[in-house]
PDB file of C-alpha atoms in Angstrom:
ATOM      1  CA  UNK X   3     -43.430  31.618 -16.003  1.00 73.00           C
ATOM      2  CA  UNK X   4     -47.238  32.060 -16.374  1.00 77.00           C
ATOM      3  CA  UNK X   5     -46.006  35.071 -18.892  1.00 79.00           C
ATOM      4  CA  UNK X   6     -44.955  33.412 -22.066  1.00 77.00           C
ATOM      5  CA  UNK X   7     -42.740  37.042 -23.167  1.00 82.00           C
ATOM      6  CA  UNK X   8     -41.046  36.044 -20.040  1.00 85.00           C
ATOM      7  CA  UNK X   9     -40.197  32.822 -21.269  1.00 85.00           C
ATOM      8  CA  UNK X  10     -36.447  34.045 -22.583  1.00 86.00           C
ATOM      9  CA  UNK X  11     -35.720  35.920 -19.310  1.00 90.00           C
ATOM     10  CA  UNK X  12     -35.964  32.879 -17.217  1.00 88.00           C
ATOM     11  CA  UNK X  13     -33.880  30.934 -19.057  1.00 87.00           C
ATOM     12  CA  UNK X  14     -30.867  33.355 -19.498  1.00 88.00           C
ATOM     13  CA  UNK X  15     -31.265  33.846 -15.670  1.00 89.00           C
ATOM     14  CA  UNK X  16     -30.803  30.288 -15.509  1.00 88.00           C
ATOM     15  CA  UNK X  17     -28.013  29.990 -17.808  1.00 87.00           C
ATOM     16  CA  UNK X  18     -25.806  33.162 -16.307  1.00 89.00           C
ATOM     17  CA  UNK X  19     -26.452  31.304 -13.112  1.00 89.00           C
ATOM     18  CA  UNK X  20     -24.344  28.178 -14.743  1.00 87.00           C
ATOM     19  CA  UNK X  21     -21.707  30.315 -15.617  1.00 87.00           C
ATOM     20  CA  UNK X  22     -21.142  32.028 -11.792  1.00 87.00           C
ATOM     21  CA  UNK X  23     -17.356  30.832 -10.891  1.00 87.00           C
ATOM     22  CA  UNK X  24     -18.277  30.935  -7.687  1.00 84.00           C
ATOM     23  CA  UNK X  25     -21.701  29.353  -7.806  1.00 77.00           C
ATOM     24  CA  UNK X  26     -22.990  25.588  -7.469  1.00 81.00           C
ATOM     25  CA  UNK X  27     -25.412  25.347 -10.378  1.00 80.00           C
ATOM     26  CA  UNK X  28     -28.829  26.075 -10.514  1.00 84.00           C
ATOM     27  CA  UNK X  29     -31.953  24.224 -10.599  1.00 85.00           C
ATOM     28  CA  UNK X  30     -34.528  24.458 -13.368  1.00 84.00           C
ATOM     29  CA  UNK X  31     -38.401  23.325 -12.631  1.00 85.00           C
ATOM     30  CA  UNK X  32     -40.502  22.590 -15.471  1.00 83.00           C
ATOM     31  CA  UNK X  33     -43.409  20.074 -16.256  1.00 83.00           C
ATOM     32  CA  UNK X  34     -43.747  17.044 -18.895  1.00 83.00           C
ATOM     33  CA  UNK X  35     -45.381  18.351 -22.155  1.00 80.00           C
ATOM     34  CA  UNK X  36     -44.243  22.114 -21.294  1.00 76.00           C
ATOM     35  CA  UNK X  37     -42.258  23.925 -23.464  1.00 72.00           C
ATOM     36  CA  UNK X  38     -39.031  23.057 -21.537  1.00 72.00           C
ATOM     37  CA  UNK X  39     -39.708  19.573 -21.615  1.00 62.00           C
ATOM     38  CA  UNK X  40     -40.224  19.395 -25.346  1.00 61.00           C
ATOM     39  CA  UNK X  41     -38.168  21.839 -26.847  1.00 65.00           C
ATOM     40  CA  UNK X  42     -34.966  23.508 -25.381  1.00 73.00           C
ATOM     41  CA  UNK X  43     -31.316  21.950 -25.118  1.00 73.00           C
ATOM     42  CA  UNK X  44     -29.810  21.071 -21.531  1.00 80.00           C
ATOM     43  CA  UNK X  45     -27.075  19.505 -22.620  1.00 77.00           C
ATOM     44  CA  UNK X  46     -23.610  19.032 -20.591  1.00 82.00           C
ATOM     45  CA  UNK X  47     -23.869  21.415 -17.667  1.00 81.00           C
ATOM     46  CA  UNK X  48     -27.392  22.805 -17.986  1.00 83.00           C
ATOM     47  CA  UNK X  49     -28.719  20.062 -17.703  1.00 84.00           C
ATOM     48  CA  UNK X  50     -27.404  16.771 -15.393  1.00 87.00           C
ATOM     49  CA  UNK X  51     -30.407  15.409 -13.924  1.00 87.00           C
ATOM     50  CA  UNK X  52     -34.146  14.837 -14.498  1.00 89.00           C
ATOM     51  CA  UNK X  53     -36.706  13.828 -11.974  1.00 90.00           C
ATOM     52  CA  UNK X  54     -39.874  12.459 -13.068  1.00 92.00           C
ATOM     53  CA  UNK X  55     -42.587  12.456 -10.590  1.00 92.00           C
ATOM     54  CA  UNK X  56     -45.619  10.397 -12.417  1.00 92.00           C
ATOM     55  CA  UNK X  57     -46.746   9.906 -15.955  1.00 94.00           C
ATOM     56  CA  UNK X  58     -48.091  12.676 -17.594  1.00 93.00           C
ATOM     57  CA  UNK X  59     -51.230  11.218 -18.806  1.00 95.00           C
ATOM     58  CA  UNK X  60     -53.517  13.731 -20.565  1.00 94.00           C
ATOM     59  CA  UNK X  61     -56.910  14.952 -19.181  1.00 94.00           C
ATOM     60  CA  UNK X  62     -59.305  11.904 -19.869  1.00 93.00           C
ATOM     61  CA  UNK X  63     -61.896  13.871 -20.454  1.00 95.00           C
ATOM     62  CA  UNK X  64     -60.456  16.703 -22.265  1.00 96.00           C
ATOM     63  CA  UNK X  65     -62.582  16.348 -25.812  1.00 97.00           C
ATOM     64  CA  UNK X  66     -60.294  16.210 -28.070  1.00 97.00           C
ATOM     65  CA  UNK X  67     -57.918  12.978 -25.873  1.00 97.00           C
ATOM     66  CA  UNK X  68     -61.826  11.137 -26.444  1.00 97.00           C
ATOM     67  CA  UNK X  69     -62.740  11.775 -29.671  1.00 97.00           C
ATOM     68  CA  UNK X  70     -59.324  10.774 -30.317  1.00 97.00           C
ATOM     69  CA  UNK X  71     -59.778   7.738 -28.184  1.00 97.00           C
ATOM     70  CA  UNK X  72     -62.999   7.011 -29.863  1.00 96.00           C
ATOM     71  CA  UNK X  73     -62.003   7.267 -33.541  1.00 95.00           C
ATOM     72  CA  UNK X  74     -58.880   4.801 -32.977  1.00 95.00           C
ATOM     73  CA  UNK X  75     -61.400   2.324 -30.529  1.00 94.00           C
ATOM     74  CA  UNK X  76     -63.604   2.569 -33.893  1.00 93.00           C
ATOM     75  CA  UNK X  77     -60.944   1.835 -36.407  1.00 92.00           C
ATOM     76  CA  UNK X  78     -59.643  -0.874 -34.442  1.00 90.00           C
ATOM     77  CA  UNK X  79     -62.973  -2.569 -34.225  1.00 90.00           C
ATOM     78  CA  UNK X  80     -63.475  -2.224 -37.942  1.00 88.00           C
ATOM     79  CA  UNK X  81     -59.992  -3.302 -38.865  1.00 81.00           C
ATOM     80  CA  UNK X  82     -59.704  -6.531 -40.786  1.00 72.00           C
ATOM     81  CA  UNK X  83     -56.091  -7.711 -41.849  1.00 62.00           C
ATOM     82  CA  UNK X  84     -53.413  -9.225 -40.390  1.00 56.00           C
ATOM     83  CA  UNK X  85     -52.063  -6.038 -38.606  1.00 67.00           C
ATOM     84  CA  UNK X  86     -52.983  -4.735 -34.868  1.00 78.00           C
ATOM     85  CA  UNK X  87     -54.616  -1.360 -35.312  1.00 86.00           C
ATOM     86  CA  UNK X  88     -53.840   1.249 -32.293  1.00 91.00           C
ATOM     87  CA  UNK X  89     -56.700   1.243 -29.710  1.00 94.00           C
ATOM     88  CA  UNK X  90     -57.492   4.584 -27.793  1.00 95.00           C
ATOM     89  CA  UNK X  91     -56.105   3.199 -24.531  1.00 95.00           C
ATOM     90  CA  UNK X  92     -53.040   2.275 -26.484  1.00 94.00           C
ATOM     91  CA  UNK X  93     -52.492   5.527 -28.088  1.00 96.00           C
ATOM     92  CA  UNK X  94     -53.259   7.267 -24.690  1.00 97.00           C
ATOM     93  CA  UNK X  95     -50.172   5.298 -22.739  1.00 96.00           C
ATOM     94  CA  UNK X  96     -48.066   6.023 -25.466  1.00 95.00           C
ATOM     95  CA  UNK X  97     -48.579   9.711 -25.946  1.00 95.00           C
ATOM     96  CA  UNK X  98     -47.963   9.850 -22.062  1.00 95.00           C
ATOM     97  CA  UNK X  99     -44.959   7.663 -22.112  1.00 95.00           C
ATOM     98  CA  UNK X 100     -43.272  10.119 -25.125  1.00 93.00           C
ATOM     99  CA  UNK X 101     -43.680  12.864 -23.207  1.00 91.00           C
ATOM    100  CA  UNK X 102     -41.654  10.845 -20.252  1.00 92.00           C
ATOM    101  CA  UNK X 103     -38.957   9.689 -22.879  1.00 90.00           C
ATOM    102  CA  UNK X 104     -39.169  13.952 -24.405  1.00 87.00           C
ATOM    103  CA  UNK X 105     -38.414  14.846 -20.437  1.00 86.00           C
ATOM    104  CA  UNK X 106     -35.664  11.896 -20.075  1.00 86.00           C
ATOM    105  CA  UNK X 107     -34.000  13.405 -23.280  1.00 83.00           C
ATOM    106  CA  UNK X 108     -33.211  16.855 -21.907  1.00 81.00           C
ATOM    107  CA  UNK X 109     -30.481  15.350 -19.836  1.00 82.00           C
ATOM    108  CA  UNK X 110     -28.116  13.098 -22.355  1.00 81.00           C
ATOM    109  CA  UNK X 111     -28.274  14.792 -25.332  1.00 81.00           C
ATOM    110  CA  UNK X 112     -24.507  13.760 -27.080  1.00 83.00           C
ATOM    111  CA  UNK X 113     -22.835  10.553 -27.129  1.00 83.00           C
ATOM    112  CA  UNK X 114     -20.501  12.418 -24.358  1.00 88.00           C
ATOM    113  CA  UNK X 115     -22.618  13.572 -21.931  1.00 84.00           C
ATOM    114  CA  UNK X 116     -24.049  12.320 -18.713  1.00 87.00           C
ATOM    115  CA  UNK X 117     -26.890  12.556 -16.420  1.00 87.00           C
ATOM    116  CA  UNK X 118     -29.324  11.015 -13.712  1.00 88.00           C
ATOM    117  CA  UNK X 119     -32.770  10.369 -14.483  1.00 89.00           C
ATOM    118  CA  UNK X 120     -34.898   9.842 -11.383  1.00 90.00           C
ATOM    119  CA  UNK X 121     -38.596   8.282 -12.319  1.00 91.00           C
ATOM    120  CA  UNK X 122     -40.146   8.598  -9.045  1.00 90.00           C
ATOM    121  CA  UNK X 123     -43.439   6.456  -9.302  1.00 91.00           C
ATOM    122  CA  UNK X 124     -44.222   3.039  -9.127  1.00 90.00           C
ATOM    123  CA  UNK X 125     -45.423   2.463 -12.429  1.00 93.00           C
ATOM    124  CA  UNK X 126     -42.029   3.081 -13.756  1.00 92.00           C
ATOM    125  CA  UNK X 127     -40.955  -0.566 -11.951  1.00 90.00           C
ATOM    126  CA  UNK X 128     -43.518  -2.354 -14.160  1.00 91.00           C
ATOM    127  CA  UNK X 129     -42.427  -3.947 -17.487  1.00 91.00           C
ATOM    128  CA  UNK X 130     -45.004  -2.809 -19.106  1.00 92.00           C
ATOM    129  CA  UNK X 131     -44.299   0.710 -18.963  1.00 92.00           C
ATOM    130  CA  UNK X 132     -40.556   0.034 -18.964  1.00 91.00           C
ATOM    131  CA  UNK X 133     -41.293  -1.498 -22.594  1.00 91.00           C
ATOM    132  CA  UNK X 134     -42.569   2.003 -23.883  1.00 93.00           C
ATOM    133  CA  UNK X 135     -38.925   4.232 -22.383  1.00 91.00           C
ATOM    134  CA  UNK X 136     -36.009   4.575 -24.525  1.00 88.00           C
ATOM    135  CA  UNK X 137     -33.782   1.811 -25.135  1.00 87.00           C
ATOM    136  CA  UNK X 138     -30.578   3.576 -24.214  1.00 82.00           C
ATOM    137  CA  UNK X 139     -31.897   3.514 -20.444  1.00 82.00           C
ATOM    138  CA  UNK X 140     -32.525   0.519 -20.495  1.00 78.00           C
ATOM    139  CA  UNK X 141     -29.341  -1.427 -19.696  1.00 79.00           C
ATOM    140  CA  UNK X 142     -28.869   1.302 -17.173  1.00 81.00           C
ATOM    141  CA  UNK X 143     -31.984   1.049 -14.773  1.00 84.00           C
ATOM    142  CA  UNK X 144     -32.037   0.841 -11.210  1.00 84.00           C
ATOM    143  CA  UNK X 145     -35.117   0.070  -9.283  1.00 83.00           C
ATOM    144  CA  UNK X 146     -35.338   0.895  -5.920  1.00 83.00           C
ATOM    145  CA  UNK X 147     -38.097   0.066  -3.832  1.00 78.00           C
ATOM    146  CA  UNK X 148     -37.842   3.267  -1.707  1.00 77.00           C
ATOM    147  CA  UNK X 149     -35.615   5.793  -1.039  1.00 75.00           C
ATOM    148  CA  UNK X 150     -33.430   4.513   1.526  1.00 77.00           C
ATOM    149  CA  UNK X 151     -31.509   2.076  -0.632  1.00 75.00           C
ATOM    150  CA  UNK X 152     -31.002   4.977  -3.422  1.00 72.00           C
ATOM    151  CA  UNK X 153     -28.420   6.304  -1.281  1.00 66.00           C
TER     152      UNK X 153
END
């Protein structure tokens, strides 16, 4: 909701929802970097799926993403020693890509539970990015090229 005080709301409704006997679940919509995303428990039934529809990159010109961009771009520059210092561009995939592996946490969240993650973008097929996603989904990836051979 655009109302944060009816934040709580939303959520029970979702939850009593889960708990109809005669109901089929519910569906919860929420976006990477959101409160949902980030801080709330789905685990076993409340939450057995994800769907990830692009990497949530942060505004690139929001001022504080390029000053933070700038300061690390400096530091790397500057940076003598045998360590790699963090560009900008390299902190700027990887806050992106923890917000994808915050999202992709919301659905297995005990040793027991179980859950589909759906990452529906390109990018996610690219080793590169697959490099920066939690290692427990890593065994476990399928990559299909569209949608016809998910089924």
């Amino acid at each position: 909701p655009r109302d944060g005080s009816q934040f709580q709301q939303v959520i029970d409704g979702y939850k009593s929802k889960l708990e109809e006997p005669t109901g089929n679940g519910a569906i919860f919509f929420a976006v990477c970097r959101g409160k949902v995303s980030e801080g709330l428990d789905f685990s076993d039934r409340a939450g057995r799926g994800v769907i990830i529809t692009g990497i949530p990159y942060a505004m690139r010109n929001d001022p504080k993403v390029r000053l933070k961009r700038d300061v690390l771009d400096e530091d790397a520059r500057t940076s003598k020693g045998g360590s790699a210092a963090l560009t900008g561009d390299a902190w700027y995939v990887q806050q992106a890509m923890r917000a994808v592996n915050q999202a992709m946490g919301r659905v297995i969240r005990h040793r027991w539970d179980f859950g589909a993650v759906i990452l529906a973008d390109r990018r996610f097929a690219e080793k590169s990015t697959q490099r920066q996603m939690s290692k427990w989904l890593e065994k476990n990836m399928v990559h299909h090229a569209n949608f016809g051979t998910a089924s």
